[in-house]
Amino acid sequence: MPCPRLAPSWCSPTPETQTVSLTPLREVGRFVKAHSVSAGAQAQMPPPAMHCPRLALGLGFCLLLGITLCSLWVYVENWLLVSYIPYYLPCPEIFNMKLQYEEEPSQPVAQSQYPQPKLLEQKPTELLTLTPWLAPIVSEGTFNAELLDHIYQPLNLTVGLTAFAAGNRYTRFVQHFLESAERFFMRGYRVRYYIFTDDPQAIPRVPLGPGRHLSVIPVPGPSQWEEASMRRMEVISMHIAERAHREVDYLFCLNVDTAFRNPWGPETLGDLVAAIHPGYFTVPRHQFPYERRPVSTAFVADGEGDFYYGGAVFGGRVARVYEFTRGCHMGILADKANGIMAAWQEESHLNRRFLSHKPSKVLSPEYLWDDRQPQPPSLKLIRFSTLNKDTAWLQS
Amino acid sequence: MAEPSPAGTPSTVNQEIQGKSTKSWLGLILLFAILLGFYSNVFSLIPRRQTEESQSSPEAHHLQGQRESLPLSSQDENGVVGQRMLLEESSEGGGHWNTCRIPEVPRLLYPKAQLLKPSRVDVLVMTPWFAPIIWDGTFDSAILDAQFRNTTIGLTVFAIKKYVVFLRLFLETAEQYFMAGHKVTYYIFTDRPADVPRIALQAGRRLVVLQVGSYRRWQDVSMHRMEMISNFSRQRFLREVDYLVCLDVAMKFSDHVGVEILAPLFGTLHPGFYAADRQSFTYERRPSSRAYIPRDEGDFYYAGGFFGGSVPEVYRLTTACHQAMTADRARGIEAVWHDESHLNRYLLSHKPSKVLSPEYLWDERMLRRPPLLRRLRYVAVPKNHAEIRNR
């Protein structure tokens, strides 16, 4: 699938470098023109008989100069450090083409003691555990953490975690976010934190456990809150293409104004993982805050919708997250070209995409909770929740 | 003798004008040449020298040139056990293990799932390792059919010796109920190709007869199924189908069996043991056998008559089972339920990504149908064991 080379207005180094390199030859052109004009003016003075050799000499010199400059340009152009990263990378180029999987003897799960699954359950009504397309809905009690550790630990996985702290409103959340992640996120696995910020100095150096690394990646500061929120998809997809696909196997993209409260482990790993928004899991689909204007690419009609997923948590295998964020970003760009911004910015586009590319695993609201709401009995263990911003400063 | 022309005479003027126009023409031509040279450069008419520096610079990634092997497992999150597989570039028919594509579903209208209303409260619908247990009411066929649009399913069935008599009913009911609307290839393994009935097949479905040898004992026939599936998986199935479903022949389809069963690896709950304790499962209990499972282990008792998955996974399963059976034969031991015991041993350590409920394998004569089975999809056909076996 060919990808158009679009140049978004807020970042385009490539055209500028090209403009810079245009000038030398334009100068030459002007120079030549001036020279020929002045040569013409001068030639009027000396007598015609004396004029021809000088003219020929002048023209020969110009030709020589032109050729020299052309060849110099060819040479220099290859030297210039131009960013060759195409902005919109078609997925097959990175992930399908040169990937060679080797046959390896399959590694069995190590023996572990756990109770036999009881097929004939007489449990009281709780949460739905399977979506209609047979994706698991993860909540406390649906999985055996020890068994999953036995399955996932031998794979030597690295899990990435992205968070955006652009603008000094958000950098103050980073400390608590990282500290709680150190306590609860993927204990016993290799983890890479990617903190995107416009102020790398403001990111505190939190002590990290073994096998866990922090990378601070500078991004341009946002002009408005919506701008920052909309750019996440683009930044994440580019980051995966440049770097993350080599460093991690799974990637989660979380909001930074949040904190982990209880263990978040390998039960969340999946091909493409979404989390149900805590504010809308009890309401019917026509009340979901989807984008309802048909002109937007994030439009969802009234009779459609499975769940309302939260924009604060999504993730999965790094290749699928790349495809997902890229798709969302394309939609955001198309809307921007039409001068429209979706009702809930990125979250609307995320929901639109999850409707047609259904997640392979869904996290219950335990994995994305809002502390201001009272905890219902069906949610047994809140693991991740958004901080109440008014009192967030109390956390430190 | 010509008189010298005075200054300002027409000839001088002519020469001047001529000189000026010549100069301007020459100037224009030169300018044109330079501009041509420049633009041809820009539009790459002049071949460019490739340098190594641009590739090594941190900003210029020529991603096409990078060889990376991501340690991605071949299954999705259910039953992942660190397996890698041989994946050709062109095999886009990989279904769910194509690394890039979540299947896109077109706009569909269907009722919304309620998070606070489980689909089934009387039975377990998901194993502790996130494998769905497929019961009626847990899935929506419309969405799943859209997700599995371009999938080819292979069905293997063994009709050795007198078992060819079961083929007609099996195939006719399969035409009616099995994977309706999808591309299916029936692989009939038989030693009597002439006795395979000619059944009218729907569009997109074909039948392939594979001639194999037979064995004297029915136990050997049953056990060698693993070997034959393993061989043909590598030779043929890998290229022809995406998923393989390995079935018993002395059965018939009585209700919908569709793409809800497809997963990297799936097994079916044996109808006789779905409510039993693990101690009473008829696993092989002698430690000298390769199919040995201790009394305190075991999730379910899987039936040997309905298993499957993606072709690489079925290949691994059948190869492992065949090797285990060969090792047992060398020690002079035969597992109590033959290939079924070895299948259970394999599925204990390589957890399936989906488990099919007893709706998918039932015997009406031997068991009374409980209310938790809302549909019977694949049921046993009465057979006279003494007459059919060993003949």
Coordinates of C-alpha atoms in Angstrom, one line a residue, chain B residues 83-277:
Chain B
Q83 CA 7.4 -20.7 19.7
R84 CA 8.9 -19.3 16.6
M85 CA 7.9 -20.5 13.1
L86 CA 9.0 -20.5 9.6
L87 CA 7.2 -17.6 8.0
E88 CA 7.7 -16.9 4.3
E89 CA 7.5 -13.3 3.1
S90 CA 4.6 -14.0 0.8
S91 CA 2.5 -16.0 3.2
E92 CA -0.2 -13.4 3.8
G93 CA -2.6 -16.2 4.3
G94 CA -1.3 -16.5 7.8
G95 CA -4.5 -15.3 9.3
H96 CA -4.0 -14.4 12.8
W97 CA -0.2 -14.6 13.0
N98 CA 0.4 -12.2 10.2
T99 CA 2.4 -9.7 12.3
C100 CA 0.7 -6.6 11.0
R101 CA -2.9 -7.0 10.4
I102 CA -5.7 -7.0 12.9
P103 CA -8.6 -8.1 10.6
E104 CA -10.8 -5.2 9.7
V105 CA -14.5 -5.7 9.9
P106 CA -16.9 -3.7 7.8
R107 CA -19.8 -1.9 9.3
L108 CA -22.1 -4.4 11.0
L109 CA -25.2 -4.1 13.0
Y110 CA -25.5 -6.3 16.0
P111 CA -26.7 -6.1 19.6
K112 CA -24.3 -4.6 22.0
A113 CA -22.6 -6.7 24.6
Q114 CA -23.4 -5.7 28.2
L115 CA -20.4 -5.6 30.5
L116 CA -22.4 -6.3 33.6
K117 CA -24.4 -9.1 32.1
P118 CA -22.3 -12.2 31.4
S119 CA -23.4 -14.3 28.5
R120 CA -23.5 -17.6 30.4
V121 CA -23.6 -17.9 34.2
D122 CA -24.0 -21.6 34.3
V123 CA -20.7 -22.5 32.8
L124 CA -17.1 -21.3 32.7
V125 CA -16.5 -19.4 29.5
M126 CA -12.8 -18.6 29.8
T127 CA -9.9 -20.7 31.1
P128 CA -7.4 -19.2 33.6
W129 CA -5.0 -18.6 30.8
F130 CA -7.5 -16.6 28.8
A131 CA -8.6 -19.3 26.3
P132 CA -12.3 -18.8 25.5
I133 CA -14.4 -21.9 26.1
I134 CA -16.9 -21.9 23.2
W135 CA -20.5 -22.4 24.3
D136 CA -23.6 -21.3 22.5
G137 CA -24.3 -17.6 23.4
T138 CA -20.8 -16.6 24.0
F139 CA -20.0 -15.5 20.4
D140 CA -21.5 -13.5 17.6
S141 CA -21.1 -15.2 14.3
A142 CA -21.5 -12.1 12.2
I143 CA -18.5 -10.4 13.7
L144 CA -16.4 -13.6 13.6
D145 CA -17.3 -14.3 10.0
A146 CA -16.2 -10.8 9.0
Q147 CA -12.9 -11.3 10.8
F148 CA -12.2 -14.6 9.2
R149 CA -13.2 -13.5 5.7
N150 CA -10.3 -14.7 3.7
T151 CA -9.4 -17.9 5.6
T152 CA -9.1 -21.3 4.2
I153 CA -9.8 -24.2 6.5
G154 CA -8.6 -27.7 6.0
L155 CA -10.5 -30.7 7.5
T156 CA -8.7 -34.0 7.9
V157 CA -10.5 -37.2 8.4
F158 CA -9.3 -40.8 8.3
A159 CA -11.4 -43.5 6.6
I160 CA -9.3 -46.6 6.8
K161 CA -10.6 -50.0 5.8
K162 CA -14.3 -50.3 6.7
Y163 CA -14.6 -46.8 8.0
V164 CA -15.2 -45.6 4.5
V165 CA -18.9 -46.3 5.1
F166 CA -19.1 -43.3 7.4
L167 CA -17.9 -40.8 4.8
R168 CA -21.1 -40.2 3.0
L169 CA -23.1 -39.0 6.0
F170 CA -20.0 -37.2 7.4
L171 CA -19.4 -35.2 4.2
E172 CA -23.1 -34.4 3.5
T173 CA -23.6 -33.0 7.0
A174 CA -20.3 -31.2 6.8
E175 CA -21.5 -29.5 3.6
Q176 CA -24.5 -28.3 5.5
Y177 CA -23.0 -27.2 8.8
F178 CA -19.2 -26.9 8.7
M179 CA -17.8 -23.5 8.1
A180 CA -20.6 -22.4 5.8
G181 CA -19.6 -19.5 3.6
H182 CA -15.8 -20.1 3.9
K183 CA -13.3 -21.9 1.8
V184 CA -12.8 -25.5 2.9
T185 CA -10.7 -28.3 1.7
Y186 CA -11.5 -31.8 2.8
Y187 CA -8.5 -34.1 3.1
I188 CA -9.7 -37.7 3.1
F189 CA -7.0 -40.2 4.2
T190 CA -8.0 -43.6 3.0
D191 CA -6.5 -46.9 1.8
R192 CA -9.6 -47.4 -0.5
P193 CA -9.8 -44.3 -2.7
A194 CA -12.4 -46.0 -5.0
D195 CA -14.8 -46.2 -2.1
V196 CA -14.8 -42.5 -1.3
P197 CA -18.3 -41.2 -2.2
R198 CA -18.8 -38.4 -4.7
I199 CA -20.6 -35.6 -2.8
A200 CA -21.8 -32.4 -4.4
L201 CA -19.7 -29.6 -2.9
Q202 CA -20.7 -26.0 -2.6
A203 CA -18.7 -23.2 -4.1
G204 CA -15.2 -22.6 -2.6
R205 CA -15.0 -26.1 -1.3
R206 CA -13.0 -29.0 -2.6
L207 CA -12.2 -32.6 -1.7
V208 CA -8.7 -34.2 -1.8
V209 CA -8.3 -37.9 -1.4
L210 CA -4.9 -38.9 0.0
Q211 CA -4.0 -42.6 -0.3
V212 CA -2.2 -44.0 2.8
G213 CA -1.4 -47.4 4.1
S214 CA -3.4 -49.2 6.8
Y215 CA -2.5 -51.1 9.9
R216 CA -3.8 -54.3 11.2
R217 CA -4.8 -53.2 14.6
W218 CA -7.3 -50.3 15.0
Q219 CA -5.2 -48.9 17.8
D220 CA -2.3 -48.5 15.4
V221 CA -4.6 -47.0 12.8
S222 CA -5.7 -44.4 15.3
M223 CA -2.2 -43.6 16.5
H224 CA -0.7 -43.3 13.1
R225 CA -3.1 -40.6 12.3
M226 CA -0.7 -38.3 14.1
E227 CA 2.2 -39.3 11.9
M228 CA 0.2 -38.9 8.7
I229 CA -1.1 -35.5 9.6
S230 CA 2.4 -34.4 10.6
N231 CA 3.9 -35.5 7.2
F232 CA 1.2 -34.0 5.1
S233 CA 1.3 -30.8 7.1
R234 CA 4.8 -30.2 6.1
Q235 CA 4.4 -31.3 2.5
R236 CA 1.1 -29.8 1.6
F237 CA -1.2 -28.2 4.2
L238 CA 1.2 -25.4 5.0
R239 CA 0.8 -24.1 1.5
E240 CA -2.8 -24.8 1.0
V241 CA -4.8 -23.9 4.1
D242 CA -4.6 -21.6 7.1
Y243 CA -6.2 -23.7 9.7
L244 CA -6.5 -27.5 10.2
V245 CA -9.3 -29.3 11.9
C246 CA -8.7 -33.0 12.6
L247 CA -11.8 -35.0 13.1
D248 CA -13.1 -38.5 13.7
V249 CA -15.0 -40.0 10.8
A250 CA -17.7 -42.0 12.6
M251 CA -19.6 -38.8 13.4
K252 CA -22.0 -36.4 11.8
F253 CA -22.6 -32.7 12.1
S254 CA -26.0 -31.7 13.5
D255 CA -25.6 -28.0 14.1
H256 CA -23.5 -25.0 13.1
V257 CA -19.7 -25.4 13.5
G258 CA -18.1 -22.2 12.3
V259 CA -15.0 -20.0 12.5
E260 CA -15.6 -19.4 16.3
I261 CA -13.5 -22.5 16.8
L262 CA -10.4 -21.2 14.9
A263 CA -7.4 -20.4 17.0
P264 CA -3.7 -21.1 16.9
L265 CA -4.4 -24.3 18.9
F266 CA -7.6 -25.7 20.1
G267 CA -8.9 -28.8 21.8
T268 CA -12.4 -30.1 22.7
L269 CA -13.7 -31.2 26.0
H270 CA -14.4 -34.9 26.1
P271 CA -18.2 -35.3 26.8
G272 CA -17.6 -37.9 29.4
F273 CA -15.3 -35.9 31.6
Y274 CA -16.4 -32.3 31.5
A275 CA -17.7 -32.4 35.0
A276 CA -15.1 -34.8 36.5
D277 CA -12.3 -34.1 38.9

